[in-house]
Every structure is written in C-alpha cells, then in structure tokens.
Short mmCIF file of C-alpha atoms in Angstrom, two decimals:
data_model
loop_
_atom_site.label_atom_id
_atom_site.label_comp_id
_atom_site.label_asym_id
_atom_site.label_seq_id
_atom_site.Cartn_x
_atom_site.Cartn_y
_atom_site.Cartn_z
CA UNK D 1 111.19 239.30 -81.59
CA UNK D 2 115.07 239.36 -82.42
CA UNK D 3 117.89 237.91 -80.89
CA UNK D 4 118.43 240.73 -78.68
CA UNK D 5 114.95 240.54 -77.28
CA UNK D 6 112.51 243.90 -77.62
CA UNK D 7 114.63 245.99 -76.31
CA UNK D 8 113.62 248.90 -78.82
CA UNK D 9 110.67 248.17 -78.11
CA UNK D 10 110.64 248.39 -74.65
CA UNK D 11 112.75 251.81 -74.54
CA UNK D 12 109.87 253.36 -77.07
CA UNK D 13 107.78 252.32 -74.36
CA UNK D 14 109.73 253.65 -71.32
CA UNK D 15 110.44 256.91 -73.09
CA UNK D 16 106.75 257.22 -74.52
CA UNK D 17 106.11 257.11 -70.26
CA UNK D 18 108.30 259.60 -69.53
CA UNK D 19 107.37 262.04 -72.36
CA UNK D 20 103.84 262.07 -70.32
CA UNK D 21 105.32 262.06 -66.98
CA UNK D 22 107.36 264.96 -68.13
CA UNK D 23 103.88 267.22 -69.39
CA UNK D 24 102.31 266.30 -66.29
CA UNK D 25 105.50 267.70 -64.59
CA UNK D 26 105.17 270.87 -66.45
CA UNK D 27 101.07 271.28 -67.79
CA UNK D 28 101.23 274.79 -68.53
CA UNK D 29 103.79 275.31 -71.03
CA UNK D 30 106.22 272.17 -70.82
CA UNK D 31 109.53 271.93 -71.13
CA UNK D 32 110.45 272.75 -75.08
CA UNK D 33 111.45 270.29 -77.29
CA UNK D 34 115.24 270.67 -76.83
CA UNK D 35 115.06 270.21 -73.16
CA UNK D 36 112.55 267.00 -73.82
CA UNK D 37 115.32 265.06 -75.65
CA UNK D 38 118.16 266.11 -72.99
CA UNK D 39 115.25 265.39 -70.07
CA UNK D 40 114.49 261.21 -71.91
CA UNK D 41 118.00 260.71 -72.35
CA UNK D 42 118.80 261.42 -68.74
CA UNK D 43 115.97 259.86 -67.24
CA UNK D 44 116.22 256.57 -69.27
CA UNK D 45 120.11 257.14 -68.13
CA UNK D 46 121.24 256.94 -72.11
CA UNK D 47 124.22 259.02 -71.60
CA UNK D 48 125.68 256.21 -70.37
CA UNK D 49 125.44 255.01 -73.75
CA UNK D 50 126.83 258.12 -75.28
CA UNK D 51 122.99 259.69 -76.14
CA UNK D 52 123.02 263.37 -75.04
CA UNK D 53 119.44 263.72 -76.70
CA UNK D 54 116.90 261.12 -77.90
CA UNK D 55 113.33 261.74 -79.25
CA UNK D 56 110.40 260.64 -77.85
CA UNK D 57 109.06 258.81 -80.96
CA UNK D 58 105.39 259.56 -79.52
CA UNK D 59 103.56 262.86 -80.60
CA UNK D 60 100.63 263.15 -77.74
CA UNK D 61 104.31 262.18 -75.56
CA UNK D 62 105.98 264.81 -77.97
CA UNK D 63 102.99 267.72 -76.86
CA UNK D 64 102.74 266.60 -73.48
CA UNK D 65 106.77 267.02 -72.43
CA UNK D 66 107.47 269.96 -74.78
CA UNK D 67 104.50 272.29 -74.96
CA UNK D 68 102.06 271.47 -72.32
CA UNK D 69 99.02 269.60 -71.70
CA UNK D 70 97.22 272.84 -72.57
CA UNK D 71 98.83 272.61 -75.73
CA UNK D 72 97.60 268.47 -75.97
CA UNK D 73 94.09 269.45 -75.05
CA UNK D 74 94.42 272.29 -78.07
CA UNK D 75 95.03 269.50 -80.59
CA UNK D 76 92.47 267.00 -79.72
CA UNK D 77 90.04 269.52 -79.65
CA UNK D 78 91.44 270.82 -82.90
CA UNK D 79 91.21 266.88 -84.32
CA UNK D 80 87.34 266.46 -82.62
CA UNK D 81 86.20 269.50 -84.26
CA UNK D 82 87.25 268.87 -87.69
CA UNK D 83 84.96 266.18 -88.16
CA UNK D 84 82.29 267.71 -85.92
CA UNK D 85 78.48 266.96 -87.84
CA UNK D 86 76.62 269.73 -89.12
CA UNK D 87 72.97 271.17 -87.89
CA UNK D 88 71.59 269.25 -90.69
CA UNK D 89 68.81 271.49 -91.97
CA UNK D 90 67.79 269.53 -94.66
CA UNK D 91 65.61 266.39 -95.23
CA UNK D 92 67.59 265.11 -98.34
CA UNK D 93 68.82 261.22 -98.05
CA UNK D 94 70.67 261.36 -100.57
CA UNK D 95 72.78 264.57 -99.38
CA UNK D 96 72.80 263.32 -95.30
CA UNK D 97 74.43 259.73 -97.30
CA UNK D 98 76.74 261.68 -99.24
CA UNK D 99 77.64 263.89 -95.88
CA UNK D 100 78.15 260.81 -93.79
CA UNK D 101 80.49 258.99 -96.84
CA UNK D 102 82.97 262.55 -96.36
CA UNK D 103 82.48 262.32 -92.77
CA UNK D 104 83.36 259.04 -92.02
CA UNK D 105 86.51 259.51 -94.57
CA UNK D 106 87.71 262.39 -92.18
CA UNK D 107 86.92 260.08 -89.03
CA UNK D 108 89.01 257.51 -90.68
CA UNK D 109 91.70 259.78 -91.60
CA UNK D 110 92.22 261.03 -88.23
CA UNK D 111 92.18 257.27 -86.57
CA UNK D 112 94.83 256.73 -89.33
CA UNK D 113 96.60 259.98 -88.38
CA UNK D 114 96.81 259.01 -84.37
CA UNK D 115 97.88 255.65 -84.73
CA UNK D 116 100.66 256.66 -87.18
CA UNK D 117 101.30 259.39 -84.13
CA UNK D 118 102.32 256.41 -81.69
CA UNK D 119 105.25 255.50 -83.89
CA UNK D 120 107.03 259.43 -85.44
CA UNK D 121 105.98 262.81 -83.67
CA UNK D 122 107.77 264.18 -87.11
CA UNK D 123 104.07 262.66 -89.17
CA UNK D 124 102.80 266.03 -87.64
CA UNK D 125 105.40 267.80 -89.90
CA UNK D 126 104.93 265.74 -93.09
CA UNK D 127 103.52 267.41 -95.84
CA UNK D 128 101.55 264.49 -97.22
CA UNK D 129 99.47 264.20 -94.46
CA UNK D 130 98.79 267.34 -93.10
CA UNK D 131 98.00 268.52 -97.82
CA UNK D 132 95.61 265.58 -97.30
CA UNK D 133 93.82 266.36 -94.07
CA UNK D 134 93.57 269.93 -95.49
CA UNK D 135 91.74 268.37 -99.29
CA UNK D 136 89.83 265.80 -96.95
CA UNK D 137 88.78 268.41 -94.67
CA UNK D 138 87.61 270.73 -97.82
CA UNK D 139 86.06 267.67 -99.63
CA UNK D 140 84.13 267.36 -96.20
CA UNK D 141 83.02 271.20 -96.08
CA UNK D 142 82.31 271.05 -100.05
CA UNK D 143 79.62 268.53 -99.66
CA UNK D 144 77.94 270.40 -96.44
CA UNK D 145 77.80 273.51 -99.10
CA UNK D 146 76.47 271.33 -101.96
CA UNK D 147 73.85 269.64 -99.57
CA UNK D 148 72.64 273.24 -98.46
CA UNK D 149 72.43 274.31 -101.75
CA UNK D 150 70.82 271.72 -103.13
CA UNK D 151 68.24 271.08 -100.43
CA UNK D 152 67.03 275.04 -101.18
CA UNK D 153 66.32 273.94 -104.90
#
C-alpha cells in the first residue's frame, strides 16, 4: 500500500468489472477493442481526468468487451483442449510417466499463462509465450508419438 492508498489497484479492479459487464452487454460479437477503451474510460468517468481511452489490463475482460463471449468460450476451449489426455492405448509405465511429466508441464504452462492474463491482455501478443506454448505443446504431442511407437515394438 502507498501513500495514496490502492487506488490503481482498485481502478484495475473496477475496469476489469466493466470489461465483463461490457461482453455480457454485447455476447455475440462485442464491442471491438477501440470502442472497449472509449466505453472503460467513460464508464469509470476518466475523461474527467483527461483519459479518452484506457485499457482494460484484463484479457478474459479484454475478450469479453471486445469480441464476445462466443469469442471467450473459443479460447478456453482452445486452452482445455491443448492439454486434453490421449486414448492411451498402451500399457507402458514408463511412456504413461513420461506422458503425464509433458502433460502436467502444459497444465502448468497454461495456469502460468492465465494468471499472467489478470495483469496485461498484450501477454496474448507476446512472442515468448505464445513460441513457448507452441514448443511445449509439440514437446507434449512428440512424446504421445514416441509412446505409440514404442509401445508397437
């Protein structure tokens, strides 16, 4: 806590509240992302302060107010199937051990990637993590091949 009190706090919080109010405004297709930052800065009545446009800070917030909540439900799906377990066809310890070390690193990951989420909506347009979710996400697939083909042997 500062001197000032949590007051940057608190307005991450209000305009995280808003973001979602705003998507459940609009579900179907939102509001775009320009109109977002002119709809938080009005509703949190920033112009006052001279803001014309302030980001949400929040990404579900972020998907919710600009592209929809069909858009939202896209993306968690898209996060829940990535680390979605195999039919494991196999009776191989040592593989299914090796398969649930890569899958728990891609469970991890994602945690990792949604709690960074609460802070920047830009973390969904870094590089770095979206390069690593891709070599996690192939690490993950490379030891479901390995296990198949090893299991046949």
């Amino acid at each position: 806590q500062t001197i000032e009190g949590n007051t940057s706090d608190n307005v991450r919080g209000e305009l995280s509240i808003e973001s979602i109010k705003i998507g459940l405004e609009n579900p179907l297709f939102g509001i775009g992302a320009d109109e977002l930052h002119l709809q938080l800065a009005q509703r949190l009545k920033l112009t006052y302060y001279g803001f014309k446009q302030i980001d949400s800070h929040f990404l579900i917030g972020y998907l919710a107010g600009s592209s929809g909540l069909i858009v939202l439900f896209i993306f968690f799906l898209f996060l829940i199937r990535l680390q979605e377990r195999p039919p494991l066809r196999w009776n191989n310890p040592v593989a299914a051990n090796d398969l649930f070390k890569r899958r728990l690193l891609i469970i991890l990951f994602i945690v990792l990637f949604i709690v960074r989420s609460f802070f920047t909506r830009e973390i969904l347009y870094s590089p770095t993590f979206v390069g690593a979710l891709g070599l996690i996400y192939g690490y993950y697939q490379l030891g479901i091949r390995n296990a198949a083909y090893f299991t046949r042997r």
